[in-house]
Tab-separated table of C-alpha atoms in Angstrom:
chain	number	residue	atom	x	y	z
B	1	UNK	CA	140.830	82.372	125.401
B	2	UNK	CA	139.097	81.607	128.683
B	3	UNK	CA	141.274	79.915	131.392
B	4	UNK	CA	139.991	76.694	131.824
B	5	UNK	CA	141.229	75.888	128.093
B	6	UNK	CA	144.536	76.637	128.929
B	7	UNK	CA	144.524	74.997	131.419
B	8	UNK	CA	143.812	71.917	133.627
B	9	UNK	CA	144.393	69.314	136.089
B	10	UNK	CA	147.019	71.180	137.304
B	11	UNK	CA	147.910	73.434	140.300
B	12	UNK	CA	149.017	77.185	139.632
B	13	UNK	CA	152.203	75.849	141.966
B	14	UNK	CA	153.290	73.645	138.808
B	15	UNK	CA	152.336	76.081	136.430
B	16	UNK	CA	155.226	78.313	137.879
B	17	UNK	CA	157.658	75.483	137.447
B	18	UNK	CA	160.874	75.663	134.673
B	19	UNK	CA	160.016	72.720	131.559
B	20	UNK	CA	162.173	71.220	129.636
B	21	UNK	CA	159.964	72.849	126.717
B	22	UNK	CA	160.770	76.262	127.737
B	23	UNK	CA	164.921	75.440	126.046
B	24	UNK	CA	163.078	75.605	123.371
B	25	UNK	CA	161.185	77.528	122.092
B	26	UNK	CA	161.380	81.397	121.960
B	27	UNK	CA	159.238	84.156	121.365
B	28	UNK	CA	155.478	82.276	123.037
B	29	UNK	CA	152.332	83.218	121.878
B	30	UNK	CA	150.422	80.653	124.122
B	31	UNK	CA	151.932	78.171	127.307
B	32	UNK	CA	149.272	75.218	128.036
B	33	UNK	CA	149.208	73.382	131.200
B	34	UNK	CA	147.594	70.082	131.598
B	35	UNK	CA	148.412	67.782	134.501
B	36	UNK	CA	146.949	64.543	136.104
B	37	UNK	CA	147.981	62.288	139.731
B	38	UNK	CA	149.164	58.395	138.244
B	39	UNK	CA	149.321	55.333	141.365
B	40	UNK	CA	152.139	53.712	139.335
B	41	UNK	CA	156.002	54.591	139.293
B	42	UNK	CA	157.842	56.867	137.383
B	43	UNK	CA	159.579	53.632	135.774
B	44	UNK	CA	156.465	52.719	134.498
B	45	UNK	CA	154.896	56.411	133.875
B	46	UNK	CA	157.765	56.522	131.143
B	47	UNK	CA	157.474	53.348	129.909
B	48	UNK	CA	154.404	54.752	128.545
B	49	UNK	CA	155.170	57.702	127.230
B	50	UNK	CA	157.801	56.349	125.903
B	51	UNK	CA	154.853	54.360	123.592
B	52	UNK	CA	153.303	57.454	121.968
B	53	UNK	CA	156.837	57.295	119.617
B	54	UNK	CA	154.096	54.623	118.061
B	55	UNK	CA	150.665	56.614	119.059
B	56	UNK	CA	149.059	58.944	120.505
B	57	UNK	CA	146.852	57.458	123.101
B	58	UNK	CA	144.553	59.748	123.199
B	59	UNK	CA	140.741	59.600	120.704
B	60	UNK	CA	142.226	57.518	117.286
B	61	UNK	CA	139.960	57.796	114.793
B	62	UNK	CA	140.789	61.629	114.862
B	63	UNK	CA	144.510	61.065	115.042
B	64	UNK	CA	145.215	58.234	114.711
B	65	UNK	CA	143.582	57.579	111.467
B	66	UNK	CA	141.223	54.936	113.439
B	67	UNK	CA	144.461	52.620	114.751
B	68	UNK	CA	143.741	51.852	118.485
B	69	UNK	CA	146.491	52.625	121.020
B	70	UNK	CA	148.255	50.289	121.407
B	71	UNK	CA	146.881	48.841	125.584
B	72	UNK	CA	149.831	46.655	126.102
B	73	UNK	CA	154.107	47.955	126.874
B	74	UNK	CA	155.468	47.544	123.025
B	75	UNK	CA	158.939	45.775	123.795
B	76	UNK	CA	161.848	48.460	122.198
B	77	UNK	CA	160.143	51.839	123.008
B	78	UNK	CA	162.111	52.981	125.482
B	79	UNK	CA	165.136	52.781	123.920
B	80	UNK	CA	164.950	56.763	123.050
B	81	UNK	CA	166.972	58.990	120.229
B	82	UNK	CA	166.714	62.550	119.670
B	83	UNK	CA	165.113	62.801	116.814
B	84	UNK	CA	162.708	60.097	117.219
B	85	UNK	CA	159.663	60.393	115.352
B	86	UNK	CA	156.750	60.841	118.367
B	87	UNK	CA	152.607	60.382	117.697
B	88	UNK	CA	153.931	61.591	113.422
B	89	UNK	CA	154.280	64.732	113.477
B	90	UNK	CA	156.526	64.985	116.097
B	91	UNK	CA	159.567	64.667	117.082
B	92	UNK	CA	161.761	63.931	119.864
B	93	UNK	CA	164.316	66.638	121.274
B	94	UNK	CA	165.145	66.560	125.248
B	95	UNK	CA	164.373	62.891	127.689
B	96	UNK	CA	165.768	61.834	131.656
B	97	UNK	CA	163.906	58.703	131.701
B	98	UNK	CA	162.093	57.900	134.574
B	99	UNK	CA	161.617	61.772	134.381
B	100	UNK	CA	161.009	63.895	131.160
B	101	UNK	CA	159.832	62.959	127.970
B	102	UNK	CA	160.114	66.774	125.470
B	103	UNK	CA	158.813	66.887	121.764
B	104	UNK	CA	158.873	69.531	119.009
B	105	UNK	CA	156.290	69.626	115.948
B	106	UNK	CA	158.466	68.342	112.983
B	107	UNK	CA	158.734	71.479	110.965
B	108	UNK	CA	158.467	69.439	107.918
B	109	UNK	CA	154.790	68.980	108.249
B	110	UNK	CA	152.222	70.545	106.727
B	111	UNK	CA	150.632	71.196	110.797
B	112	UNK	CA	153.533	73.411	111.805
B	113	UNK	CA	152.154	75.439	108.735
B	114	UNK	CA	148.999	75.430	110.588
B	115	UNK	CA	149.327	75.098	113.983
B	116	UNK	CA	152.535	77.556	114.321
B	117	UNK	CA	155.957	76.322	115.896
B	118	UNK	CA	154.850	74.096	118.969
B	119	UNK	CA	156.732	72.247	122.126
B	120	UNK	CA	155.791	70.112	124.731
B	121	UNK	CA	157.383	68.414	127.989
B	122	UNK	CA	156.045	65.864	129.701
B	123	UNK	CA	157.114	65.718	132.359
B	124	UNK	CA	156.288	63.746	135.336
B	125	UNK	CA	157.174	64.337	138.904
B	126	UNK	CA	157.435	62.115	142.082
B	127	UNK	CA	154.716	61.628	145.062
B	128	UNK	CA	153.664	60.749	148.163
B	129	UNK	CA	152.645	57.689	148.856
B	130	UNK	CA	154.037	55.883	145.124
B	131	UNK	CA	151.897	58.555	143.405
B	132	UNK	CA	153.250	60.951	140.829
B	133	UNK	CA	151.341	63.773	138.931
B	134	UNK	CA	152.092	63.969	135.304
B	135	UNK	CA	152.816	67.064	134.075
B	136	UNK	CA	151.955	68.510	130.711
B	137	UNK	CA	153.081	72.249	128.682
B	138	UNK	CA	152.164	73.177	126.172
B	139	UNK	CA	154.367	76.554	124.369
B	140	UNK	CA	152.852	77.703	121.213
B	141	UNK	CA	154.053	80.401	118.110
B	142	UNK	CA	151.421	80.896	115.730
B	143	UNK	CA	152.233	81.158	112.365
B	144	UNK	CA	151.170	84.533	110.970
B	145	UNK	CA	148.545	85.960	109.608
B	146	UNK	CA	144.594	84.456	109.575
B	147	UNK	CA	146.318	81.106	109.545
B	148	UNK	CA	147.499	82.252	113.086
B	149	UNK	CA	144.261	83.793	114.359
B	150	UNK	CA	141.800	79.782	113.626
B	151	UNK	CA	144.807	78.593	115.614
B	152	UNK	CA	144.190	80.538	118.012
B	153	UNK	CA	140.526	80.200	118.133
B	154	UNK	CA	140.625	76.317	117.606
B	155	UNK	CA	143.402	74.807	119.417
B	156	UNK	CA	143.634	75.808	122.769
B	157	UNK	CA	139.924	73.481	123.024
B	158	UNK	CA	140.922	71.030	120.346
B	159	UNK	CA	143.503	70.424	122.674
B	160	UNK	CA	142.778	69.757	125.507
B	161	UNK	CA	140.434	67.843	124.521
B	162	UNK	CA	142.634	65.362	123.146
B	163	UNK	CA	145.227	65.872	126.007
B	164	UNK	CA	143.405	65.835	128.358
B	165	UNK	CA	141.684	61.963	127.421
B	166	UNK	CA	145.291	60.687	126.179
B	167	UNK	CA	147.461	61.417	129.931
B	168	UNK	CA	143.544	59.844	131.543
B	169	UNK	CA	145.160	56.753	128.996
B	170	UNK	CA	147.724	57.320	130.459
B	171	UNK	CA	146.530	57.578	134.244
B	172	UNK	CA	144.407	53.979	133.553
B	173	UNK	CA	147.308	51.425	131.624
B	174	UNK	CA	149.741	53.091	133.713
B	175	UNK	CA	148.195	51.908	137.470
B	176	UNK	CA	146.716	48.529	135.530
B	177	UNK	CA	150.368	47.954	134.209
B	178	UNK	CA	151.768	49.255	138.279
B	179	UNK	CA	148.504	47.052	139.838
B	180	UNK	CA	149.440	43.827	138.257
B	181	UNK	CA	153.497	44.651	138.581
B	182	UNK	CA	152.334	44.166	142.579
B	183	UNK	CA	150.517	40.916	141.705
B	184	UNK	CA	147.695	42.622	142.515
Protein backbone atom coordinates (compact mmCIF):
# COMPACT_ATOMS: atom_id res chain seq x y z
CA UNK A 1 0.00 0.00 0.00
CA UNK A 2 1.44 3.41 -0.94
CA UNK A 3 2.79 5.49 1.97
CA UNK A 4 0.50 8.36 0.98
CA UNK A 5 -2.42 6.37 2.40
CA UNK A 6 -0.61 5.40 5.60
CA UNK A 7 0.78 8.80 6.58
CA UNK A 8 -0.99 12.14 6.16
CA UNK A 9 -0.04 15.39 7.85
CA UNK A 10 2.53 13.86 10.20
CA UNK A 11 6.27 14.26 10.36
CA UNK A 12 8.58 11.25 10.59
CA UNK A 13 9.41 12.03 14.24
CA UNK A 14 5.68 11.97 15.04
CA UNK A 15 5.33 8.49 13.58
CA UNK A 16 8.04 7.25 15.94
CA UNK A 17 6.29 8.44 19.12
CA UNK A 18 4.72 5.97 21.53
CA UNK A 19 0.94 6.36 21.43
CA UNK A 20 -1.59 5.11 24.00
CA UNK A 21 -3.11 2.72 21.42
CA UNK A 22 0.19 0.81 21.35
CA UNK A 23 -0.78 -0.75 24.71
CA UNK A 24 -4.09 -2.13 23.46
CA UNK A 25 -3.35 -4.21 20.39
CA UNK A 26 -0.79 -6.94 19.76
CA UNK A 27 -0.09 -8.57 16.43
CA UNK A 28 -0.68 -5.35 14.52
CA UNK A 29 -0.77 -5.67 10.74
CA UNK A 30 -0.74 -1.96 9.92
CA UNK A 31 -0.42 1.46 11.51
CA UNK A 32 -1.78 4.66 9.98
CA UNK A 33 -0.78 8.17 11.04
CA UNK A 34 -2.70 11.41 10.62
CA UNK A 35 -1.95 14.90 11.93
CA UNK A 36 -2.93 18.53 11.74
CA UNK A 37 -1.87 21.80 13.36
CA UNK A 38 -4.65 23.57 15.24
CA UNK A 39 -4.38 27.11 16.61
CA UNK A 40 -6.30 26.43 19.81
CA UNK A 41 -5.62 25.28 23.35
CA UNK A 42 -5.46 21.58 24.31
CA UNK A 43 -8.60 22.12 26.40
CA UNK A 44 -10.64 23.35 23.41
CA UNK A 45 -9.36 20.60 21.10
CA UNK A 46 -10.06 17.91 23.70
CA UNK A 47 -13.65 19.15 24.08
CA UNK A 48 -14.15 18.61 20.34
CA UNK A 49 -12.65 15.11 20.58
CA UNK A 50 -15.25 14.35 23.27
CA UNK A 51 -17.93 15.27 20.74
CA UNK A 52 -17.12 12.02 18.94
CA UNK A 53 -19.29 10.36 21.56
CA UNK A 54 -22.26 11.56 19.49
CA UNK A 55 -20.93 12.19 15.98
CA UNK A 56 -17.99 11.32 13.72
CA UNK A 57 -17.26 14.81 12.29
CA UNK A 58 -16.17 13.45 8.92
CA UNK A 59 -18.54 13.07 5.98
CA UNK A 60 -21.88 12.87 7.79
CA UNK A 61 -23.76 11.64 4.73
CA UNK A 62 -21.55 8.53 4.76
CA UNK A 63 -20.91 7.67 8.38
CA UNK A 64 -23.55 9.55 10.38
CA UNK A 65 -26.65 8.37 8.52
CA UNK A 66 -27.03 11.84 7.00
CA UNK A 67 -27.30 13.64 10.37
CA UNK A 68 -25.07 16.70 10.67
CA UNK A 69 -22.39 16.55 13.36
CA UNK A 70 -23.09 19.34 15.90
CA UNK A 71 -21.26 22.62 15.28
CA UNK A 72 -21.58 23.72 18.90
CA UNK A 73 -20.09 21.97 21.93
CA UNK A 74 -22.61 19.74 23.69
CA UNK A 75 -22.61 20.11 27.48
CA UNK A 76 -21.32 17.22 29.60
CA UNK A 77 -19.82 15.19 26.73
CA UNK A 78 -16.43 15.75 28.35
CA UNK A 79 -17.57 13.74 31.39
CA UNK A 80 -15.78 10.59 30.27
CA UNK A 81 -15.81 7.01 31.53
CA UNK A 82 -14.06 3.98 30.08
CA UNK A 83 -16.51 1.92 28.02
CA UNK A 84 -18.59 4.83 26.71
CA UNK A 85 -19.79 4.56 23.12
CA UNK A 86 -17.95 6.68 20.56
CA UNK A 87 -19.08 7.18 16.93
CA UNK A 88 -21.48 4.21 17.24
CA UNK A 89 -18.93 1.47 16.47
CA UNK A 90 -16.18 2.35 18.97
CA UNK A 91 -15.80 2.46 22.73
CA UNK A 92 -13.57 4.64 24.88
CA UNK A 93 -10.67 2.58 26.26
CA UNK A 94 -8.33 5.28 27.60
CA UNK A 95 -8.12 9.04 27.98
CA UNK A 96 -6.19 11.79 29.68
CA UNK A 97 -8.06 15.05 29.90
CA UNK A 98 -6.76 17.72 27.51
CA UNK A 99 -4.10 15.27 26.26
CA UNK A 100 -5.39 12.09 24.59
CA UNK A 101 -8.51 10.13 23.64
CA UNK A 102 -8.19 6.43 22.69
CA UNK A 103 -10.96 4.29 21.23
CA UNK A 104 -11.32 0.67 20.12
CA UNK A 105 -13.76 -0.86 17.70
CA UNK A 106 -16.47 -2.74 19.54
CA UNK A 107 -15.97 -6.47 19.38
CA UNK A 108 -19.68 -7.18 19.14
CA UNK A 109 -20.22 -4.90 16.16
CA UNK A 110 -20.36 -6.31 12.63
CA UNK A 111 -17.65 -3.91 11.45
CA UNK A 112 -15.18 -5.67 13.74
CA UNK A 113 -15.67 -8.75 11.57
CA UNK A 114 -15.11 -6.73 8.39
CA UNK A 115 -12.33 -4.31 9.42
CA UNK A 116 -10.72 -6.43 12.13
CA UNK A 117 -9.49 -5.24 15.48
CA UNK A 118 -8.87 -1.49 15.42
CA UNK A 119 -7.58 0.92 18.07
CA UNK A 120 -7.18 4.66 17.51
CA UNK A 121 -5.43 7.31 19.64
CA UNK A 122 -5.95 11.03 19.22
CA UNK A 123 -3.06 12.83 20.95
CA UNK A 124 -2.75 16.58 21.52
CA UNK A 125 0.83 17.89 21.48
CA UNK A 126 1.10 21.55 22.57
CA UNK A 127 3.30 23.64 20.30
CA UNK A 128 4.55 27.17 19.96
CA UNK A 129 2.45 30.32 19.81
CA UNK A 130 -0.78 28.80 21.07
CA UNK A 131 -0.92 26.06 18.48
CA UNK A 132 -1.14 22.32 19.01
CA UNK A 133 -0.59 19.27 16.88
CA UNK A 134 -3.50 16.83 16.85
CA UNK A 135 -1.89 13.48 16.05
CA UNK A 136 -3.73 10.27 15.32
CA UNK A 137 -2.42 6.73 15.20
CA UNK A 138 -4.70 3.95 14.01
CA UNK A 139 -3.66 0.33 14.56
CA UNK A 140 -5.32 -2.52 12.68
CA UNK A 141 -5.24 -6.30 12.90
CA UNK A 142 -7.16 -7.45 9.84
CA UNK A 143 -9.57 -10.37 9.77
CA UNK A 144 -8.30 -13.54 8.13
CA UNK A 145 -9.17 -14.69 4.63
CA UNK A 146 -10.68 -12.88 1.70
CA UNK A 147 -12.36 -10.24 3.86
CA UNK A 148 -9.01 -9.32 5.40
CA UNK A 149 -7.40 -9.02 1.98
CA UNK A 150 -10.19 -6.71 0.74
CA UNK A 151 -9.97 -4.61 3.90
CA UNK A 152 -6.19 -4.26 3.47
CA UNK A 153 -6.83 -2.70 0.06
CA UNK A 154 -9.77 -0.47 0.95
CA UNK A 155 -9.20 0.70 4.53
CA UNK A 156 -6.11 2.90 3.96
CA UNK A 157 -7.57 5.16 1.25
CA UNK A 158 -11.02 5.13 2.86
CA UNK A 159 -9.67 6.06 6.27
CA UNK A 160 -7.49 8.79 4.79
CA UNK A 161 -10.49 10.42 3.11
CA UNK A 162 -12.70 10.21 6.21
CA UNK A 163 -10.09 11.12 8.83
CA UNK A 164 -8.69 14.00 6.79
CA UNK A 165 -12.19 15.52 6.75
CA UNK A 166 -12.60 14.80 10.49
CA UNK A 167 -9.32 16.49 11.42
CA UNK A 168 -10.04 19.49 9.21
CA UNK A 169 -13.44 19.84 10.91
CA UNK A 170 -11.82 19.65 14.37
CA UNK A 171 -9.34 22.33 13.27
CA UNK A 172 -12.06 24.67 12.01
CA UNK A 173 -14.33 24.16 15.02
CA UNK A 174 -11.55 24.39 17.62
CA UNK A 175 -10.09 27.55 16.10
CA UNK A 176 -13.55 29.13 15.93
CA UNK A 177 -14.23 28.37 19.61
CA UNK A 178 -10.74 29.57 20.60
CA UNK A 179 -11.23 32.84 18.73
CA UNK A 180 -14.60 33.44 20.41
CA UNK A 181 -13.06 32.71 23.83
CA UNK A 182 -10.27 35.20 23.13
CA UNK A 183 -12.79 37.85 22.05
CA UNK A 184 -11.93 37.89 18.35
